[in-house]
Amino acid sequence: MAVLITGIGELTTNDAELGKLRDAAVVIEGEAIAWVGSAADAPDADERVDVEGRAVLPGWVDSHTHLVFAGDRTAEFEARMAGKAYSAGGIAVTVDATRSASDEQLAANLRRHVDEAARQGTTCLETKTGYGLNVEDEARSARIAADVADEVTFLGAHLVPPGADAESYVDLVCGDMLDAVAPLVRWADVFCETGAFDEAQSGRVLKAARERGLGLRVHGNQLGEGPGVRLAVEVGAASVDHCTYLSEADVEALAASDTVATLLPACDLSTRQPLAPARRLLDAGATVALASNANPGSSYTTSMAFCVTTAVLQMRMTIDEAVWSATAGGARALRRDDVGFVRPGARADLHVLEAPSTTHLAYRPGVPLTAGVWRRGRRLTSGFASKW
């Protein structure tokens, strides 16, 4: 069945040829976009939906989350707000709770958060393992994630479990653990950071993952300047995520590569770190993505709109740059061209705003502006009863 969405006041396509369209229309057929253009030229369809002048953009592409977890870290957050420094070690608290949870509890929690994100316009979402840290629990985390998320990443190298020897644990990650999860995931990641894994250990994990045919991602440069960005670029990782502390050499390396710098502003705020240098990266020519880093410890939000607002108001990104980074940029970080765009052949993922333009995402910070969502051509939510 073909559905014509008309009355679009402003359509952000992220397509170089189509550009940003006014008084536009989109035709959805099945799970894909079949036609995009002026409302005056729109073809007939089986169903017609008038969005009454609202803005439409691609659904958010959240390319970095950690949503297979159990437990609560409110006390840690409260302590951090009182001045306690953030460190990688807090992950162990979630590991204990996740190992103790049933498959049903983990799956229900994951679905709850994915649904929460979808109601806010997120239509493509990556999530990671990394709260199991043993073969059995990493494998079941991957299996649960594969049933729900669009993209799944193996993050057995999230932290060395308490009491374990680092080198022996890396052997496990590169061996039995990787063998168990590889059929269930597309990506492998490593937390290359002080308190987690050093450059040599991180390189071993990435090499082993590549040999199993997995794409590569890196957590890097979150707590200080370090080897994460350099390593990600050297191995051709699809993205290096956090990028909070960057040297000029890091910025230049990213600009000269096709590794995406994925920035996580909600995490920077929650951990009271400086915000990542988005303006430096963009001005140098690097490709930037924005993602939520939704997780129970350092960034417990599924709101991509919050990340976009923060990027504009505090990171000196323009509205168009921030929206692109949270849609097409996320798609680039996942090496996808079927999401993050509104153009014929793309997946029919649309986000309708209760506003006439995307400018309102930063102009009205904190105001819920999702009026409707289509994902894979299916209408998830709508709120077209009143006009903005």
Short mmCIF file of C-alpha atoms in Angstrom, two decimals, residues 31 61-63 123-126 149-152 186-187 217 238 260 324 327-341 343 345-349 375-376:
data_model
loop_
_atom_site.label_atom_id
_atom_site.label_comp_id
_atom_site.label_asym_id
_atom_site.label_seq_id
_atom_site.Cartn_x
_atom_site.Cartn_y
_atom_site.Cartn_z
CA GLU A 31 9.15 -0.28 4.10
CA VAL A 61 20.09 7.30 13.93
CA ASP A 62 21.50 6.61 17.39
CA SER A 63 24.79 4.88 16.65
CA THR A 123 14.19 4.90 14.17
CA CYS A 124 17.60 3.19 13.86
CA LEU A 125 19.52 2.21 16.97
CA GLU A 126 22.81 0.46 17.70
CA ALA A 149 18.24 -3.50 17.85
CA ASP A 150 19.10 -2.56 14.27
CA GLU A 151 22.83 -2.95 14.90
CA VAL A 152 24.68 -4.93 17.57
CA ARG A 186 28.14 -6.94 13.12
CA TRP A 187 30.66 -4.86 15.07
CA ARG A 217 34.57 0.69 16.52
CA ALA A 238 34.05 3.00 11.25
CA VAL A 260 33.59 9.12 11.99
CA TRP A 324 22.76 15.91 9.91
CA THR A 327 20.79 11.31 11.29
CA ALA A 328 23.13 10.93 8.29
CA GLY A 329 26.19 11.17 10.55
CA GLY A 330 24.97 8.26 12.63
CA ALA A 331 24.31 6.33 9.43
CA ARG A 332 27.90 7.01 8.31
CA ALA A 333 29.17 5.73 11.66
CA LEU A 334 27.26 2.52 10.99
CA ARG A 335 28.35 2.40 7.35
CA ARG A 336 24.75 2.57 6.16
CA ASP A 337 23.09 4.58 3.41
CA ASP A 338 19.54 3.24 3.78
CA VAL A 339 18.82 5.26 6.94
CA GLY A 340 19.46 8.88 7.88
CA PHE A 341 18.15 10.16 4.54
CA ARG A 343 15.12 9.90 -0.67
CA GLY A 345 15.01 3.79 -1.97
CA ALA A 346 15.84 4.74 1.61
CA ARG A 347 14.13 3.04 4.51
CA ALA A 348 10.87 4.81 5.31
CA ASP A 349 11.97 6.28 8.65
CA ARG A 375 9.69 3.38 11.06
CA ARG A 376 10.13 0.97 8.16
#
